[in-house]
XYZ file of C-alpha atoms in Angstrom:
668
model
C 0.000 0.000 0.000
C 1.378 3.367 -1.021
C 0.172 5.092 2.119
C 1.838 2.462 4.306
C 5.338 3.384 3.082
C 7.636 4.858 5.715
C 10.578 7.002 4.822
C 13.769 6.237 6.655
C 14.841 8.678 9.346
C 18.295 10.121 9.589
C 20.113 10.652 12.834
C 20.856 14.097 14.160
C 24.440 15.067 14.759
C 25.526 18.021 16.823
C 27.890 20.838 15.913
C 28.973 23.965 17.710
C 29.450 26.009 14.587
C 26.408 27.490 12.825
C 28.154 27.544 9.464
C 28.940 23.848 9.818
C 25.271 23.094 10.459
C 24.170 25.140 7.487
C 26.798 23.600 5.258
C 25.791 20.102 6.324
C 22.141 20.859 5.618
C 22.951 22.370 2.238
C 25.343 19.679 1.071
C 23.394 16.606 2.163
C 22.866 14.686 -1.064
C 19.357 13.489 -0.233
C 17.962 16.764 0.998
C 17.004 18.686 -2.101
C 13.850 16.717 -2.575
C 11.638 14.210 -0.785
C 11.759 10.513 -1.543
C 10.190 9.565 -4.847
C 7.629 7.436 -3.024
C 6.457 10.503 -1.115
C 6.171 12.610 -4.267
C 4.207 9.856 -5.963
C 1.875 9.589 -2.979
C 1.323 13.334 -2.897
C 0.491 13.381 -6.591
C -1.890 10.454 -6.235
C -3.482 12.254 -3.314
C -3.947 15.292 -5.535
C -5.740 13.236 -8.150
C -8.298 12.151 -5.560
C -8.840 15.548 -3.952
C -12.061 17.325 -4.672
C -13.568 14.278 -6.326
C -17.085 15.400 -5.562
C -16.841 18.636 -7.504
C -14.455 17.203 -10.113
C -16.931 14.471 -10.971
C -19.708 17.030 -11.158
C -17.910 19.275 -13.643
C -19.331 19.026 -17.119
C -17.374 16.667 -19.348
C -17.183 19.436 -21.905
C -14.959 21.459 -19.570
C -11.241 20.906 -19.227
C -9.936 20.165 -15.742
C -6.895 22.246 -16.594
C -9.034 25.329 -17.078
C -11.242 24.571 -14.072
C -8.798 23.607 -11.355
C -10.697 22.700 -8.189
C -7.776 21.070 -6.391
C -7.178 22.020 -2.746
C -3.994 23.884 -3.632
C -5.929 26.137 -6.014
C -8.849 27.054 -3.754
C -9.216 28.624 -0.331
C -12.303 29.149 1.791
C -13.044 32.343 3.688
C -15.995 33.083 5.963
C -17.283 36.660 5.848
C -19.218 37.736 8.949
C -21.334 40.795 8.170
C -22.027 42.583 11.453
C -23.125 45.826 9.811
C -21.431 49.166 9.366
C -21.273 51.756 6.610
C -20.116 49.253 3.984
C -23.615 47.767 3.810
C -25.730 50.854 4.520
C -28.286 52.618 2.331
C -30.014 55.975 2.592
C -33.446 56.054 4.217
C -35.033 59.425 4.987
C -31.725 61.092 4.095
C -29.711 59.152 6.694
C -27.577 56.042 6.336
C -28.978 52.889 7.943
C -27.982 49.207 7.779
C -29.731 47.425 4.902
C -30.436 43.722 5.578
C -30.301 41.004 2.905
C -28.792 43.295 0.279
C -25.029 42.784 0.416
C -24.770 39.353 -1.228
C -27.115 40.393 -4.039
C -24.921 43.404 -4.732
C -21.683 41.398 -4.607
C -22.998 38.920 -7.181
C -23.314 41.770 -9.666
C -19.703 42.927 -9.211
C -17.311 41.038 -11.543
C -14.301 41.817 -9.352
C -15.991 40.146 -6.377
C -17.780 37.209 -8.019
C -17.104 34.934 -10.993
C -20.533 33.532 -11.854
C -19.226 31.583 -14.850
C -16.739 29.651 -12.726
C -19.406 29.003 -10.083
C -21.766 27.546 -12.676
C -19.141 25.483 -14.509
C -17.896 23.870 -11.293
C -21.440 23.519 -9.901
C -20.278 25.396 -6.841
C -23.735 25.917 -5.373
C -24.399 22.177 -5.142
C -21.431 21.431 -2.903
C -21.262 24.321 -0.442
C -23.104 24.913 2.776
C -25.039 28.206 2.622
C -24.768 28.017 -1.181
C -27.099 30.958 -1.647
C -24.570 33.142 0.183
C -21.402 31.659 -1.349
C -19.371 33.528 -3.956
C -15.994 33.137 -5.655
C -13.391 35.700 -6.634
C -12.195 35.685 -10.256
C -8.694 34.674 -11.221
C -6.453 37.449 -12.556
C -6.268 37.618 -16.322
C -3.056 36.375 -17.922
C -0.568 39.146 -18.488
C 3.032 39.194 -19.632
C 4.046 41.258 -16.632
C 3.628 39.159 -13.478
C 3.524 42.279 -11.351
C 0.424 43.378 -13.231
C -1.661 40.955 -11.203
C 0.533 40.746 -8.138
C -2.437 41.191 -5.811
C -3.338 37.574 -6.419
C 0.143 36.234 -7.012
C -0.664 33.039 -5.118
C -3.159 32.246 -7.894
C -5.765 30.780 -5.557
C -9.475 30.919 -6.086
C -11.016 32.488 -3.010
C -14.412 30.961 -2.233
C -16.224 33.010 0.384
C -19.474 32.555 2.247
C -21.281 35.511 3.819
C -23.280 35.125 7.013
C -25.256 38.170 8.083
C -26.248 39.183 11.591
C -29.783 40.179 12.401
C -30.145 42.939 13.213
C -27.224 44.561 11.438
C -25.526 47.073 13.690
C -24.046 50.495 13.408
C -20.710 49.983 15.148
C -21.630 52.642 17.714
C -24.126 50.105 19.074
C -21.533 47.343 19.548
C -21.177 45.831 23.039
C -19.070 43.118 24.636
C -21.951 40.706 23.973
C -21.542 41.345 20.248
C -17.811 40.683 20.522
C -18.623 37.349 22.169
C -21.050 36.496 19.358
C -18.390 37.185 16.721
C -15.860 35.107 18.647
C -18.240 32.161 19.008
C -18.998 32.222 15.284
C -15.276 32.105 14.497
C -14.880 29.169 16.874
C -17.931 27.375 15.441
C -16.642 27.556 11.862
C -12.909 27.469 12.628
C -12.166 24.100 11.035
C -14.249 24.746 7.909
C -12.465 27.852 6.640
C -8.922 29.005 5.937
C -9.561 32.561 7.112
C -12.190 34.984 8.373
C -13.233 38.486 7.326
C -15.445 40.576 9.601
C -17.377 43.474 8.080
C -17.697 46.154 10.733
C -18.379 49.846 11.121
C -15.302 52.039 11.393
C -16.229 54.016 14.515
C -15.518 51.191 16.981
C -13.593 48.845 14.690
C -10.353 49.411 16.605
C -12.079 48.442 19.874
C -13.498 45.244 18.369
C -10.180 44.331 16.752
C -8.371 44.811 20.063
C -10.958 42.843 22.030
C -10.973 39.925 19.584
C -7.180 39.774 19.632
C -7.340 38.865 23.329
C -10.475 36.733 23.133
C -8.936 34.559 20.374
C -6.478 32.409 22.307
C -3.825 30.410 20.409
C -5.101 31.690 17.072
C -3.636 29.976 14.014
C -5.615 31.510 11.132
C -6.160 35.081 9.881
C -9.101 37.066 11.241
C -9.392 40.378 9.384
C -11.754 43.242 10.171
C -12.625 45.674 7.422
C -15.340 48.087 6.361
C -15.615 51.350 4.504
C -16.196 55.062 4.805
C -18.676 55.042 1.895
C -21.314 52.320 1.279
C -20.340 49.687 -1.268
C -23.534 50.430 -3.203
C -22.348 53.939 -4.073
C -20.616 54.546 -7.414
C -17.500 55.912 -5.721
C -16.596 54.003 -2.584
C -13.756 52.338 -0.722
C -15.723 49.245 0.258
C -14.926 47.197 -2.834
C -11.157 47.559 -2.501
C -11.214 46.969 1.255
C -13.299 43.801 0.966
C -11.276 42.474 -1.975
C -7.953 43.062 -0.224
C -9.148 41.462 3.006
C -10.427 38.395 1.136
C -7.192 37.949 -0.824
C -5.019 38.135 2.277
C -7.294 35.962 4.433
C -7.435 33.276 1.754
C -3.816 33.235 0.617
C -1.616 33.903 3.648
C -1.510 32.173 7.022
C -1.191 35.233 9.259
C -2.310 33.976 12.692
C -3.496 37.309 14.037
C -6.585 39.435 14.440
C -5.916 42.168 11.888
C -7.545 45.258 10.443
C -7.374 45.923 6.705
C -8.051 49.414 5.386
C -6.851 51.504 2.456
C -4.394 48.904 1.118
C -2.746 48.231 4.487
C -3.040 45.322 6.902
C -2.514 46.295 10.530
C -2.272 44.322 13.750
C -5.739 44.702 15.218
C -4.640 45.777 18.687
C -2.269 48.418 17.332
C -4.675 50.595 15.366
C -6.763 53.640 16.097
C -9.118 55.638 13.918
C -7.460 58.939 13.059
C -9.661 60.451 10.345
C -13.456 60.635 10.155
C -13.594 61.731 6.524
C -10.718 60.026 4.716
C -10.394 56.640 3.054
C -7.096 56.402 4.945
C -9.006 56.350 8.216
C -6.765 54.178 10.406
C -3.228 54.377 11.647
C -0.887 52.100 13.556
C 1.279 54.732 15.261
C 3.799 52.479 16.989
C 4.036 49.479 14.671
C 4.499 49.317 10.889
C 1.784 47.658 8.837
C 1.921 43.865 8.652
C 1.272 44.016 4.912
C 0.996 46.527 2.102
C -1.241 45.767 -0.878
C 0.225 47.765 -3.702
C 1.376 46.318 -7.046
C 2.199 43.223 -5.006
C 1.082 42.161 -1.544
C 4.200 42.404 0.586
C 3.970 40.692 3.973
C 6.322 41.864 6.705
C 6.819 38.357 8.117
C 9.358 39.551 10.675
C 6.578 41.501 12.391
C 3.854 38.830 12.331
C 2.951 37.645 15.830
C 2.807 33.867 16.300
C 1.559 31.730 19.161
C 4.442 29.630 20.501
C 2.350 27.061 22.351
C 1.013 23.622 21.499
C -2.509 24.437 22.636
C -5.611 24.297 20.487
C -7.430 27.487 19.436
C -10.260 28.593 21.691
C -12.424 31.638 22.342
C -12.525 33.243 25.767
C -15.732 35.278 25.949
C -15.306 36.358 29.564
C -14.709 40.125 29.579
C -15.042 42.367 32.631
C -17.293 45.358 31.909
C -16.350 47.341 35.016
C -13.547 49.200 33.269
C -13.212 52.715 31.917
C -11.061 55.380 30.271
C -10.106 58.505 32.234
C -8.266 61.290 30.433
C -6.244 63.736 32.506
C -6.556 67.438 31.775
C -5.173 70.523 33.499
C -7.269 71.344 36.535
C -9.054 68.012 36.880
C -10.449 67.777 40.404
C -9.860 65.062 42.956
C -13.645 64.765 43.334
C -13.977 63.864 39.648
C -11.304 61.196 39.949
C -12.804 59.877 43.190
C -16.260 59.584 41.639
C -14.864 57.786 38.603
C -13.010 55.246 40.748
C -15.971 54.292 42.933
C -17.354 50.716 42.872
C -18.222 48.815 40.760
C -15.188 50.150 38.864
C -12.441 47.505 38.896
C -9.951 48.927 36.437
C -9.224 52.077 34.449
C -6.932 53.198 31.671
C -5.517 56.574 32.684
C -4.576 58.672 29.663
C -1.692 60.838 30.818
C 0.500 63.565 29.359
C 3.587 62.955 27.235
C 5.521 59.842 28.204
C 3.131 58.886 30.989
C 3.242 61.962 33.185
C 0.787 63.491 35.660
C 1.120 66.424 38.081
C 3.357 65.403 40.981
C 2.380 68.512 42.952
C -1.224 67.339 43.255
C -1.131 65.261 46.409
C -4.927 64.999 46.344
C -4.916 63.279 42.936
C -2.067 60.927 43.814
C -3.833 60.037 47.061
C -6.995 59.049 45.153
C -4.932 56.834 42.867
C -3.174 55.250 45.850
C -6.443 54.570 47.701
C -7.986 52.996 44.619
C -4.959 50.745 44.170
C -5.212 49.618 47.783
C -8.897 48.750 47.191
C -7.826 46.463 44.342
C -8.604 48.761 41.425
C -6.024 48.205 38.681
C -4.938 51.268 36.697
C -2.963 51.240 33.453
C -0.950 54.304 32.471
C -1.160 55.158 28.742
C -0.009 58.274 26.952
C -2.429 60.691 25.295
C 0.074 61.082 22.465
C -0.535 59.261 19.213
C 3.038 57.953 19.151
C 5.506 57.065 21.856
C 5.667 55.031 25.028
C 5.193 55.446 28.766
C 8.461 55.760 30.696
C 9.559 56.826 34.173
C 12.184 59.272 32.925
C 10.387 62.209 34.563
C 9.538 62.694 38.211
C 5.934 63.290 37.158
C 5.867 59.838 35.588
C 7.538 58.095 38.504
C 4.915 59.547 40.817
C 2.221 57.495 39.086
C 4.353 54.359 39.248
C 4.816 54.913 42.968
C 1.034 55.280 43.299
C 0.608 51.767 41.905
C -0.199 52.335 38.230
C 0.882 49.719 35.681
C 2.896 51.122 32.776
C 1.028 50.629 29.502
C 4.144 51.131 27.374
C 3.012 52.058 23.833
C -0.448 50.492 23.887
C -3.319 52.366 22.276
C -6.185 53.251 24.643
C -8.389 50.761 22.748
C -5.897 47.944 23.271
C -5.253 48.842 26.909
C -8.973 48.903 27.713
C -9.586 45.561 25.985
C -6.590 43.959 27.670
C -7.710 45.245 31.061
C -11.211 43.842 30.512
C -9.748 40.493 29.438
C -7.322 40.174 32.352
C -9.758 41.322 35.051
C -12.197 38.597 33.981
C -9.694 35.912 35.023
C -11.098 35.248 38.476
C -8.561 32.519 39.194
C -5.756 35.127 39.323
C -4.828 37.286 42.292
C -4.640 41.060 41.920
C -0.850 40.913 41.803
C -0.939 38.207 39.131
C -3.319 40.324 37.066
C -0.967 43.287 37.328
C 1.927 41.134 36.125
C -0.169 39.810 33.253
C -0.997 43.360 32.181
C 2.720 44.116 32.069
C 3.384 41.232 29.687
C 3.108 41.363 25.929
C 0.239 38.929 25.287
C -0.674 39.463 21.616
C 1.880 41.928 20.288
C -0.133 44.842 21.678
C 2.880 46.556 23.223
C 6.565 47.029 22.564
C 8.764 44.037 23.279
C 12.151 42.630 22.440
C 10.839 40.261 19.789
C 12.814 37.100 19.271
C 14.220 36.830 15.818
C 17.278 38.327 14.262
C 19.856 37.994 17.041
C 22.327 38.029 14.178
C 21.838 40.718 11.586
C 22.082 39.768 7.952
C 25.409 41.532 7.704
C 26.696 39.464 10.671
C 25.905 36.165 8.972
C 29.048 34.665 7.444
C 26.886 32.549 5.148
C 25.082 35.591 3.758
C 28.356 37.537 3.593
C 29.913 34.966 1.263
C 26.933 34.957 -1.080
C 26.564 38.740 -0.981
C 30.240 39.208 -1.816
C 30.080 36.817 -4.763
C 27.032 38.649 -6.115
C 28.390 42.135 -5.311
C 25.415 42.921 -3.077
C 25.506 45.295 -0.139
C 22.144 47.004 0.419
C 19.715 45.714 3.042
C 16.870 45.044 0.604
C 19.006 42.796 -1.582
C 20.393 40.968 1.454
C 16.845 40.307 2.632
C 15.931 39.049 -0.829
C 18.826 36.559 -0.669
C 17.740 35.395 2.763
C 14.106 34.962 1.740
C 15.078 33.060 -1.407
C 17.582 30.664 0.164
C 16.491 30.133 3.750
C 13.193 28.269 3.099
C 15.005 25.619 1.055
C 17.842 25.409 3.579
C 15.340 25.119 6.430
C 13.535 22.255 4.691
C 16.880 20.574 4.063
C 17.794 20.854 7.743
C 14.337 19.593 8.749
C 14.800 16.436 6.681
C 17.763 15.324 8.789
C 16.279 16.694 12.018
C 18.996 19.325 12.483
C 17.565 21.698 15.083
C 20.900 23.492 15.407
C 20.895 24.442 11.737
C 17.280 25.615 11.959
C 18.144 27.750 14.963
C 20.977 29.342 12.986
C 18.581 30.064 10.132
C 16.050 31.544 12.553
C 18.709 33.778 14.103
C 19.320 35.256 10.660
C 15.771 36.580 10.902
C 14.216 33.944 8.670
C 10.616 32.867 9.188
C 10.502 29.107 9.776
C 6.976 28.966 8.366
C 8.116 30.117 4.924
C 7.567 27.530 2.194
C 9.968 26.266 -0.451
C 9.289 26.090 -4.194
C 6.780 23.247 -3.638
C 4.914 25.060 -0.886
C 6.380 22.753 1.758
C 7.435 24.152 5.117
C 9.955 22.660 7.561
C 6.973 21.370 9.559
C 5.780 19.404 6.513
C 9.213 17.798 6.193
C 9.568 17.065 9.919
C 6.127 15.419 9.942
C 7.100 13.231 6.963
C 10.390 12.187 8.526
C 9.023 11.467 12.004
C 11.233 13.977 13.836
C 9.076 14.488 16.936
C 11.504 16.777 18.791
C 11.895 18.906 15.695
C 8.119 19.199 15.343
C 7.978 20.352 18.977
C 10.725 22.897 18.289
C 8.997 24.279 15.190
C 5.654 24.597 16.962
C 7.454 26.410 19.768
C 8.727 28.877 17.173
C 5.197 29.548 15.920
C 5.218 27.303 12.836
C 1.730 27.066 11.367
C -0.055 23.716 11.263
C -2.407 24.987 8.534
C 0.075 25.475 5.675
C -0.708 23.545 2.478
C 1.840 22.484 -0.100
C 1.262 22.492 -3.853
C -0.658 19.223 -3.541
C -2.959 20.562 -0.840
C -1.352 18.475 1.924
C -0.995 19.774 5.478
C 1.635 18.569 7.994
C -1.123 16.523 9.657
C -1.875 14.698 6.403
C 1.836 13.984 5.969
C 2.072 12.535 9.490
C -0.919 10.276 8.766
C 0.581 9.085 5.485
C 3.890 8.092 7.059
C 2.270 6.612 10.182
C 3.802 8.818 12.880
C 1.248 8.550 15.661
C 2.975 10.782 18.222
C 3.279 13.576 15.666
C -0.400 13.237 14.766
C -1.187 13.573 18.485
C 0.979 16.655 18.904
C -0.371 18.380 15.795
C -3.954 17.649 16.844
C -3.268 19.007 20.312
C -1.944 22.186 18.730
C -5.187 22.591 16.787
C -4.407 20.894 13.481
C -7.383 19.383 11.723
C -8.146 17.761 8.410
C -9.003 20.428 5.860
C -12.349 20.486 4.091
C -10.898 18.903 0.958
C -9.109 16.216 2.967
C -12.385 15.407 4.713
C -14.135 15.235 1.343
C -11.721 12.495 0.322
C -11.625 10.746 3.705
C -14.532 8.364 3.058
C -12.860 6.831 0.015
C -9.528 6.505 1.822
C -11.176 4.905 4.874
C -12.933 2.382 2.623
C -9.620 1.516 0.967
C -7.946 0.975 4.331
C -10.867 -1.111 5.598
C -10.803 -3.285 2.477
C -7.071 -3.896 3.031
C -7.578 -4.685 6.708
C -5.249 -1.801 7.576
C -6.127 -1.221 11.230
C -3.184 1.098 11.893
C -4.182 3.391 9.046
C -7.785 3.543 10.260
C -6.636 4.325 13.801
C -4.508 7.215 12.559
C -7.333 8.715 10.496
C -9.660 8.434 13.490
C -6.993 10.009 15.703
C -6.747 12.863 13.196
C -10.466 13.577 13.506
C -11.963 11.693 10.559
C -15.502 10.360 10.844
C -15.291 6.602 10.217
C -18.938 6.525 9.103
C -18.235 8.639 6.018
C -19.054 6.984 2.707
C -16.828 6.688 -0.344
C -17.553 8.374 -3.663
C -19.585 5.277 -4.624
C -21.645 5.333 -1.428
C -19.910 2.432 0.339
C -19.139 2.552 4.066
C -15.820 1.516 5.657
C -17.536 -1.039 7.894
C -19.151 -2.659 4.846
C -15.738 -3.014 3.229
C -14.309 -4.474 6.453
C -17.107 -7.049 6.682
C -16.540 -8.060 3.069
C -12.815 -8.486 3.697
C -13.505 -10.601 6.793
C -11.227 -8.662 9.167
C -13.015 -8.960 12.512
C -10.563 -6.706 14.361
C -11.180 -3.894 11.876
C -14.950 -4.379 12.117
C -14.729 -4.216 15.909
C -12.684 -1.028 15.767
C -15.041 0.679 13.303
C -18.063 -0.207 15.446
C -16.362 1.283 18.476
C -15.081 4.362 16.651
C -18.536 5.099 15.231
C -19.737 5.664 18.800
C -16.983 8.210 19.507
C -16.791 10.278 16.337
C -15.782 13.481 18.135
C -13.909 12.021 21.099
C -11.204 14.528 22.135
C -7.673 13.252 21.767
C -6.289 15.374 24.592
C -7.451 16.792 27.883
C -8.457 20.402 27.105
C -6.951 21.600 30.406
C -3.571 19.982 29.803
C -1.081 22.633 28.674
C 2.312 21.393 29.835
C 3.222 19.912 26.483
C 3.268 16.295 27.691
C 1.365 13.625 25.821
C -1.744 12.013 27.260
C -1.900 8.372 26.254
C -4.672 7.703 23.767
C -5.760 4.309 22.517
C -7.569 4.400 19.213
C -8.742 0.783 19.362
C -11.264 -0.798 21.775
C -9.944 -2.942 24.574
C -10.291 -6.653 24.003
C -12.627 -8.369 26.417
């Protein structure tokens, strides 16, 4: 059986010199490509993917022109909460218009390709088909940069779900944030990314709140909207929605982001700065994560990644007893005292300059001190658009002495959301909450980010190449790094060389970057069975959702090569079979059952497959097992059918250790 083939593992040797590790990884004769058996299996997997829609395509259409393989399509869920983007005029004022957005999008060629949808019979195979659309492919052009916005060449299929009632963002509450979060969690395994349509007035608050509510996020969640309704002739809604869809469907950016006016920002770093401009948002203290110009350029060095092996979850518990208090000259102690009275549990104090307040106002400082002693937590944030809170001035140190927590360079929106999130953790003491507020949880404040301990110019490896190519400028050095490091990282992953990967990471390289076949180091490590390397990569924020050119994820690779512990670890981290892999699972399960392959069935069940799924011909795995006369397989399938969604790991277990899991029933 092709899927039963194991590739041989290579031992890991140690070396103290980074150049030696890199040289060994580069020169290893068997590293430039995977074993031929693996390539063959991947290609055969590709031929089976998407069989449902492939079989349904009219025989008069060429499969080459209508590629529905998993590597050519991505699914995005659009959650329409309301906002200006979907408003219409009623009685000379803008109001949310229900049940109108999808109808309008279908009429816009840049946002829906009706011909492709009909030819591939899209509406017959998608849930919520009446609200499902597909972006067109860019037209062929001699200049690749001409259509750089969709350089990945993926078809973005997107489904729109609409809230009722639609809201002006001014009416948003923490309950609405919880609803959005629960919808993301509900559909998390069905889609590659999420776009949230939202009004601009409180978009920065929602983006900040969701960034904390989404724990261990591994997929992009992008908020967007517009200043002018999408139904108007001249508007910014079309470009904002298109850009958000392209990024959410093509790039694995595991953050809550905000996309506006051709820029992708970290959600908890933005603030609205202009009420009447298309360029309405700014990220004062952090550069944009991406710029959508002629090409979409992702600043991967800035992307925040979870470094845990814990599954994604939504925390909807937010403390509402928080507030914003802005200092101004002459503010009275009575005003501050009234603001700090119960039930207030925490405030964000917006101070002058770099976190300063009058140190000659003993009455004000006394109110702050008393509130701190009562357990009220106060975060010190600057009123300035840019800059950070410090204790360089006596007026700033006075607030620190009064018990305020320094908010560094957080925006007021981020500080308020973080305070609400932390205060809701009832299991923590007040001191533990204060410490948590001081930590960088989601990239919301300045931090010494791990990454380029060695600059590009310090790397001897890069120096040699740069000298031979007569290159000296930073941009060209970065281009060399980005071109070579993914292949080197995959080469090092094949032999399990963590030392070489660490050297590559210290050059500033992103260990989630893919090689020419779309394969990441995590793909290779999963194929080769290097458990410790998989743990290392996950600890560095490697994504479990990346797909190679054949549509395979690291989880699918671990199943194919029968590495049970790696399947466990990936599942614990949140990996799941993609929608196209699940579509093909029934046929694969039937094949394994017919062969009496109990180990293969156990691994698919461990990975989350439903063993009651039918094949493309309508047969069930248990029927195939009965026909083949393998009683042990029949017994397993009967047992597994009763526990289709049995969790593999204890949800409360976060220490990284495995919990033993037996995928077969105990013999009586």
